[in-house]
Coordinates of C-alpha atoms and ligand atoms in Angstrom, one line a residue:
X137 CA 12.1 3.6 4.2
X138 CA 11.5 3.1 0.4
X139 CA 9.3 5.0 -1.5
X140 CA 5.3 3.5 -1.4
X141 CA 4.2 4.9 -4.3
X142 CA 3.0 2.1 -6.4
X143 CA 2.4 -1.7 -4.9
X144 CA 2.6 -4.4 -8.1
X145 CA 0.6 -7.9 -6.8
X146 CA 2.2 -10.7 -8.6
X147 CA 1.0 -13.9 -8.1
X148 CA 3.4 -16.4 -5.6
X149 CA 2.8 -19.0 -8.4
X150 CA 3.2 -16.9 -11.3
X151 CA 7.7 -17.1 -11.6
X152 CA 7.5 -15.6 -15.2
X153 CA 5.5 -12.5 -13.9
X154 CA 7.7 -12.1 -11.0
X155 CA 10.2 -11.7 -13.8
X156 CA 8.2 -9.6 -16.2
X157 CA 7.7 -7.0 -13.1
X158 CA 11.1 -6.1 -12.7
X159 CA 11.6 -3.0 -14.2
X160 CA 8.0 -1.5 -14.9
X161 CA 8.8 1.3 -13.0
X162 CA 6.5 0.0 -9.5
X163 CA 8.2 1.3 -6.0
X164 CA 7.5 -2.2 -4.9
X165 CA 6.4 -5.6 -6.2
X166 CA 3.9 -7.5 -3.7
X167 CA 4.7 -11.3 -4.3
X168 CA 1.7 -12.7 -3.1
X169 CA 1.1 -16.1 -1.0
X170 CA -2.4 -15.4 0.1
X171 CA -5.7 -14.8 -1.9
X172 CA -4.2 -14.9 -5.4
X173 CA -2.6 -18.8 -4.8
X174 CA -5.0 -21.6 -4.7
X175 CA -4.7 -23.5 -1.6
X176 CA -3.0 -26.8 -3.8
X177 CA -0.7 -23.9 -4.9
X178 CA 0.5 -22.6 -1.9
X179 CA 4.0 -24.8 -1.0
X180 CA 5.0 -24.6 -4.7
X181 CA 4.6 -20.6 -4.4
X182 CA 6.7 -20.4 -1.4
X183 CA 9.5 -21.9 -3.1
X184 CA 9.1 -19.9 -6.6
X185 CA 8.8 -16.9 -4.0
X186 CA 12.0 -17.5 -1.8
X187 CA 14.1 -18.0 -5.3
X188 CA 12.7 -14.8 -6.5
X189 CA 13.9 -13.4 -3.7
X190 CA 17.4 -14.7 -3.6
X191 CA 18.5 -13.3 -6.4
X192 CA 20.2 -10.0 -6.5
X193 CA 17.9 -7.4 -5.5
X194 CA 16.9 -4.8 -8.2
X195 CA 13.6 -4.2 -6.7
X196 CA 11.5 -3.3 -3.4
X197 CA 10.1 -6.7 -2.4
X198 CA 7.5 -7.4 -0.3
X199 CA 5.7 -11.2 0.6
X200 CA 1.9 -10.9 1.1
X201 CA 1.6 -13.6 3.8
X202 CA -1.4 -15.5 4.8
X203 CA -3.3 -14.1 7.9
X204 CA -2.4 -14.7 11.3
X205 CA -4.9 -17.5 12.5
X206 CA -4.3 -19.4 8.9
X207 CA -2.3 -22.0 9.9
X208 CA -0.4 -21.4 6.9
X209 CA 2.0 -18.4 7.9
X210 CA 4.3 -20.5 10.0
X211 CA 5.1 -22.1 7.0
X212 CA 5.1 -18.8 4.3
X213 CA 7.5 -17.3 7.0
X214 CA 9.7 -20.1 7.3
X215 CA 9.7 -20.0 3.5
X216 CA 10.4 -16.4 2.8
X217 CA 12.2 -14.9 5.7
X218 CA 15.6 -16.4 5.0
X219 CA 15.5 -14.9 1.9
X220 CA 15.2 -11.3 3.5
X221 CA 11.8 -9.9 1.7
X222 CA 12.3 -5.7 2.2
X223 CA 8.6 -6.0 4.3
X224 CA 5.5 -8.2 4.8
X225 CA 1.6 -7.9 3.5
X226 CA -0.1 -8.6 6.5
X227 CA -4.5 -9.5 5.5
X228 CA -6.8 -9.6 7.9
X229 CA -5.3 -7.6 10.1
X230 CA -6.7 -6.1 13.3
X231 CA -5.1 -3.1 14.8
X232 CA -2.2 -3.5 17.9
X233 CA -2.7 -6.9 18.9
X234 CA -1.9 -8.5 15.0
X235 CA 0.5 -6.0 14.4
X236 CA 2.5 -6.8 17.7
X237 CA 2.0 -10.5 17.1
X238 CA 3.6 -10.4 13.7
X239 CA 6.3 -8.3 14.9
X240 CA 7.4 -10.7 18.0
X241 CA 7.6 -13.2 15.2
X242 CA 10.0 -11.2 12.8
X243 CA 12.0 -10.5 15.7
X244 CA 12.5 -13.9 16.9
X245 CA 13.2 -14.9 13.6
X246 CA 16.1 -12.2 14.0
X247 CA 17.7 -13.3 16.5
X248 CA 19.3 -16.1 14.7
X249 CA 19.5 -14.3 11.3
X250 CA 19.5 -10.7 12.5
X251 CA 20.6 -9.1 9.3
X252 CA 18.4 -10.5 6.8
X253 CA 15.3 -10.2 9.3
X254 CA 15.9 -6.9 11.6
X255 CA 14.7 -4.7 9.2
X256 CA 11.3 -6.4 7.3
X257 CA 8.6 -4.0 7.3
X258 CA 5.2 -4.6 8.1
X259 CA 2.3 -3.4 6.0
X260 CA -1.2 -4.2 7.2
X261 CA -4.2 -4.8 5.4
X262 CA -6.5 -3.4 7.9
X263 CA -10.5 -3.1 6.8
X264 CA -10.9 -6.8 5.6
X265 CA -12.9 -8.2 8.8
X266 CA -15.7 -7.1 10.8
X267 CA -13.3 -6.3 14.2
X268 CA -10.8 -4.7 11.9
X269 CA -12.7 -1.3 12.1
X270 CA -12.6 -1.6 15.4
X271 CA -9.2 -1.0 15.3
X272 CA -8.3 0.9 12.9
X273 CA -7.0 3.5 15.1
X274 CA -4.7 1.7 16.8
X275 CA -1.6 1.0 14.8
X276 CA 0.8 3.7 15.9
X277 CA 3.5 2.8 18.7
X278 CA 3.6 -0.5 18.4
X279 CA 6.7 -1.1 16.1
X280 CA 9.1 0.8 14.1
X281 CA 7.8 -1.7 11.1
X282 CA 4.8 -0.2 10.5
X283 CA 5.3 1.1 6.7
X284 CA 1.7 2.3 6.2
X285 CA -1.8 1.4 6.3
X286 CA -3.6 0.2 3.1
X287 CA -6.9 -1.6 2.9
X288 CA -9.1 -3.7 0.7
X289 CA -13.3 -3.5 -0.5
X290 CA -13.4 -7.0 -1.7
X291 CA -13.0 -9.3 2.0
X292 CA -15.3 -6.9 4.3
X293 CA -18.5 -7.9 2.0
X294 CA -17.7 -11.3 1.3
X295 CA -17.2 -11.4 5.7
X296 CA -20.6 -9.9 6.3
X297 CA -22.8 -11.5 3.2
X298 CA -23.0 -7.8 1.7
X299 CA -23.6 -8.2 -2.1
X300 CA -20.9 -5.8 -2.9
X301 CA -18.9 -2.9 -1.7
X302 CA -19.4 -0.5 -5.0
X303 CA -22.7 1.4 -6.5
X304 CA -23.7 0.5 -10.1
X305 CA -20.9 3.7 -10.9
X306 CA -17.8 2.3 -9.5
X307 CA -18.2 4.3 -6.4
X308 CA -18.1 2.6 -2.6
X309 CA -21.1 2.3 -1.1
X310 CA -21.6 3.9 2.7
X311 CA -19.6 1.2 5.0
X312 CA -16.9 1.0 2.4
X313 CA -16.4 4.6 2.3
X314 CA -16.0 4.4 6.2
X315 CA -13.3 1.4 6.0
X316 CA -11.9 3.9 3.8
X317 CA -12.1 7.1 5.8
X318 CA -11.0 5.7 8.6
X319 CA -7.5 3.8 7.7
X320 CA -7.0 6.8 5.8
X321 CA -7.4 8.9 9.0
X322 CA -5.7 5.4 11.6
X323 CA -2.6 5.9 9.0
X324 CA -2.1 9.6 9.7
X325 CA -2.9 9.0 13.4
X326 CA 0.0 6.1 13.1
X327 CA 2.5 8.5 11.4
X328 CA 2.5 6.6 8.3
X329 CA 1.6 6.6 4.6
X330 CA -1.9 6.2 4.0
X331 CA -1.9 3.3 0.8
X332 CA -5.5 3.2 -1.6
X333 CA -6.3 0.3 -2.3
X334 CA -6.8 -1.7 -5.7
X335 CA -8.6 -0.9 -9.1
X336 CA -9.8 -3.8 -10.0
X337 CA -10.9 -3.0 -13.9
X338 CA -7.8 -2.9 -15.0
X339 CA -8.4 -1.8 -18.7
X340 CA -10.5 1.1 -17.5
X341 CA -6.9 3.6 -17.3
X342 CA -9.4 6.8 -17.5
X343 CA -10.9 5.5 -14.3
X344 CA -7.9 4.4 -12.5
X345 CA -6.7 8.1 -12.8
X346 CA -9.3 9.4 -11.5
X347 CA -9.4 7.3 -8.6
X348 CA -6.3 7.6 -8.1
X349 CA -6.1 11.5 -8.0
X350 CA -9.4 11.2 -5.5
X351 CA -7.3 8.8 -3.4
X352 CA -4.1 12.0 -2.8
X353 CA -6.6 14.3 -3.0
X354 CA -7.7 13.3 0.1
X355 CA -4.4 12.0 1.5
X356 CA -3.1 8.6 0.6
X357 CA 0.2 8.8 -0.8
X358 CA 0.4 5.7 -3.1
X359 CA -1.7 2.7 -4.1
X360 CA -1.5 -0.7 -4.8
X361 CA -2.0 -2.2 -8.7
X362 CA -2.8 -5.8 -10.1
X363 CA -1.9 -5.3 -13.7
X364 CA 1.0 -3.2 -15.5
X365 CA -0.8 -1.1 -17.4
X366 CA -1.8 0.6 -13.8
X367 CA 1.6 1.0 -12.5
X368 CA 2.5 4.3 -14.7
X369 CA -0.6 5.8 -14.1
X370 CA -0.5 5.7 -10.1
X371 CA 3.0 6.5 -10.3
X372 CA 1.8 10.0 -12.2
X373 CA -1.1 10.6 -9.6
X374 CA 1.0 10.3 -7.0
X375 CA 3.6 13.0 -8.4
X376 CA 3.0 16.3 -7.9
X377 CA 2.7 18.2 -11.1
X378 CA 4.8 21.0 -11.7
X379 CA 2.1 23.8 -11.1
X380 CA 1.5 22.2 -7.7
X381 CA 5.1 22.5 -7.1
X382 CA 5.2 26.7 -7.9
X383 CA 2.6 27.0 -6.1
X384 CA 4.0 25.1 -3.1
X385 CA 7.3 27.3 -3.8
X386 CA 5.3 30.2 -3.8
X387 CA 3.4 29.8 -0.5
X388 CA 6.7 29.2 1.2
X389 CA 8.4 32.4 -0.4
X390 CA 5.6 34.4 0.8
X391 CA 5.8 33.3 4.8
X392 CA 10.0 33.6 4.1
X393 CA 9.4 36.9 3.1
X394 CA 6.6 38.1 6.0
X395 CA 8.5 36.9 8.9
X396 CA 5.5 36.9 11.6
X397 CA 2.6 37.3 9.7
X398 CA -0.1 34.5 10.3
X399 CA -2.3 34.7 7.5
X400 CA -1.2 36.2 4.0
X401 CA -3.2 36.5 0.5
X402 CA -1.5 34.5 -2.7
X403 CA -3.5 35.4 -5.8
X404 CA -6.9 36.6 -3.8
X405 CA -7.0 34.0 -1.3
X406 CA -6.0 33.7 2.3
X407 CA -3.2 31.0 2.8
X408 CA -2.3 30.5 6.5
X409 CA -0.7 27.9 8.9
X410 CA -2.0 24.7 7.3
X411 CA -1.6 26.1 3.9
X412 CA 1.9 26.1 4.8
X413 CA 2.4 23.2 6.0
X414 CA 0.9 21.4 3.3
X415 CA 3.1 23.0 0.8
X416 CA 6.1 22.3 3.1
X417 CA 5.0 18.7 3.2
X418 CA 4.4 18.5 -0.4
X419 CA 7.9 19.8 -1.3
X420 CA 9.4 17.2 0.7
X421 CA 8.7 14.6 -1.2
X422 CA 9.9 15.9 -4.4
Ligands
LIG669 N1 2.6 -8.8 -12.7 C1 3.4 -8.9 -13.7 N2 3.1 -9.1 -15.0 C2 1.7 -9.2 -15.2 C3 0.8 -9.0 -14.2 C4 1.3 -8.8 -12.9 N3 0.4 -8.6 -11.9 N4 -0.4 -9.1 -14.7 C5 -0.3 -9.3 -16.0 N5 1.0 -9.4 -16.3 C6 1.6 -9.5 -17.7 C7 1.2 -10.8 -18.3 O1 2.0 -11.8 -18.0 C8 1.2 -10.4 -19.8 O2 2.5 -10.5 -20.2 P1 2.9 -10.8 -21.8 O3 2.2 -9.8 -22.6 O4 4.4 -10.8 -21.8 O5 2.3 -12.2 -22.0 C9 0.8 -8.9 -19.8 O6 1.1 -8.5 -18.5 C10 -0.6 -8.7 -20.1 O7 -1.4 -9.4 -19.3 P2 -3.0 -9.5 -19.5 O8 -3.3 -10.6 -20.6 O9 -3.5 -8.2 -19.8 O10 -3.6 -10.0 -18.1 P3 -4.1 -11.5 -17.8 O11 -5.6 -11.6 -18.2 O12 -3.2 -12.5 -18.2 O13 -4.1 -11.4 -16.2 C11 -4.8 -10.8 -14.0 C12 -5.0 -10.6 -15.5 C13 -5.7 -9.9 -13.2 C14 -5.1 -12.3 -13.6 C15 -3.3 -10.5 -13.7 O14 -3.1 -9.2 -14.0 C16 -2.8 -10.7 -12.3 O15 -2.5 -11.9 -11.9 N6 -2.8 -9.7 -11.4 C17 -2.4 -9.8 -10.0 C18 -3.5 -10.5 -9.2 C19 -3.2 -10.5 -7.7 O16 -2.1 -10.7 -7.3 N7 -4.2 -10.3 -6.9 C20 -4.1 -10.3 -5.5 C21 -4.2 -8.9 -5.0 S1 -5.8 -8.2 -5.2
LIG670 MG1 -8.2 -10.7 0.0

């Protein structure tokens, strides 16, 4: 599985970005067919998106589809899969049943063209309707595509006639901070990366930081941007810095070196089986 660090959204119908997001350093570029196409747009997008993807591949790509019950994905996957995107956005995604449904379809498609299909990932965007959180806990076992979880603030409102999904500060409001919580928590639960969301104001870089470093505080391990100017900055949150790294060294030195022992002290505080394992975890993903 490639790295799901940062997620670059480029617009289906936007060739010349496609192009200009090559090489800005994003793990993966998210060519999208779904909310940022206008409907008149949409067949013209497919196109520009299949040729993107033809071309020798110097990036992770993956195709944000329209949802399920669209009636437009038949034709986005007719579209894109011959042209062997690396995984799939899946919107408006709800838990097993979408997940299962999507994957039946990939693997149909790879029957005939098994190479260029077999391996398309699958990453759900899983808080955007009502019934989503409903199901947020029910991603895991399904299919080996699962890549992550990842979620949105900007569908669930507009679903439920809720002004907004954000306090006059930026922050989420209550049932926002639940979608949140809980794809954080249905990701782990699945055995997969936990993915924040998007940043909307994307000239606000001081903000962006900070929510990023909130977002692997808590345990996502990469995010999704809209703009350029974000992709270094969640590429740096998501990196552990090098004093994270001694430390992480450190903890694991001291259990090498007490064989046995179940709860040491490192610098006047207790470290002890979860300790441990989060610094083992953290070193292996340096
Ligand atoms: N991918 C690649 N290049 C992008 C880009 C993107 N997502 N967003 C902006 N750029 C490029 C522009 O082409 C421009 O390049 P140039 O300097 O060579 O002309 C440069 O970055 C600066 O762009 P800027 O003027 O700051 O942005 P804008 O006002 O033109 O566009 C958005 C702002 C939000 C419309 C644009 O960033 C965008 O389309 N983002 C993705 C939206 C999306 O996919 N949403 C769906 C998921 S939420
Ligand atoms: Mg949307």
């Amino acid at each position: 599985m490639p790295r799901l660090r940062s997620l670059l959204f480029v617009p289906g119908d936007r060739p010349d970005r496609m192009e200009k997001a090559l090489g800005l350093g994003a793990d993966v570029l998210i060519l999208d067919l779904e909310d940022s196409v206008s409907p008149a747009a949409k067949p013209a997008a497919r196109e520009a998106v299949a040729e993107f993807l033809c071309r020798p591949r110097t990036a992770t790509l993956y195709v944000r589809v329209n949802p399920l019950d669209s009636g437009l994905i038949d034709d986005d996957l007719a579209a894109v899969l011959p042209a062997g995107p690396d995984g799939l956005l899946l919107p408006k995604a709800e838990g097993a049943a979408s997940l299962a449904a999507l994957d039946a379809r990939l693997s149909e498609f790879a029957a005939p063209d098994a190479q260029r299909a077999g391996e398309v990932a699958i990453l759900p965007i899983a808080t955007e309707t009502p019934a989503a959180i409903f199901s947020l806990g029910s991603y895991g076992g399904v299919t080996s595509r699962l890549a992550g979880l990842t979620w949105g603030a900007e569908d669930l409102p507009a679903a439920i006639g809720a002004a907004t999904s954000r306090e006059a500060d930026g922050s989420y409001t209550a049932p926002y901070q639940l979608a949140r919580s809980l794809t954080l928590f249905g990701a782990h639960a699945a055995g997969v990366p936990a993915i924040e969301t998007v940043y909307p104001d994307f000239r606000d870089l001081d903000g962006l930081a900070a929510y990023a470093a909130r977002a692997r505080r808590d345990g996502f391990t990469g995010m999704m941007a809209i703009h350029p100017s974000q992709v270094p900055v969640i590429n740096a949150a998501f990196t552990p810095s090098e004093a994270e790294i001694d430390h992480a060294r450190q903890v694991v030195a001291l259990f090498e070196a007490n064989p046995g022992a179940g709860a040491l002290a490192l610098d006047g505080k207790m470290v002890d089986a979860p300790h441990l394992k989060s610094a083992k975890r953290l070193l292996a993903g340096v």
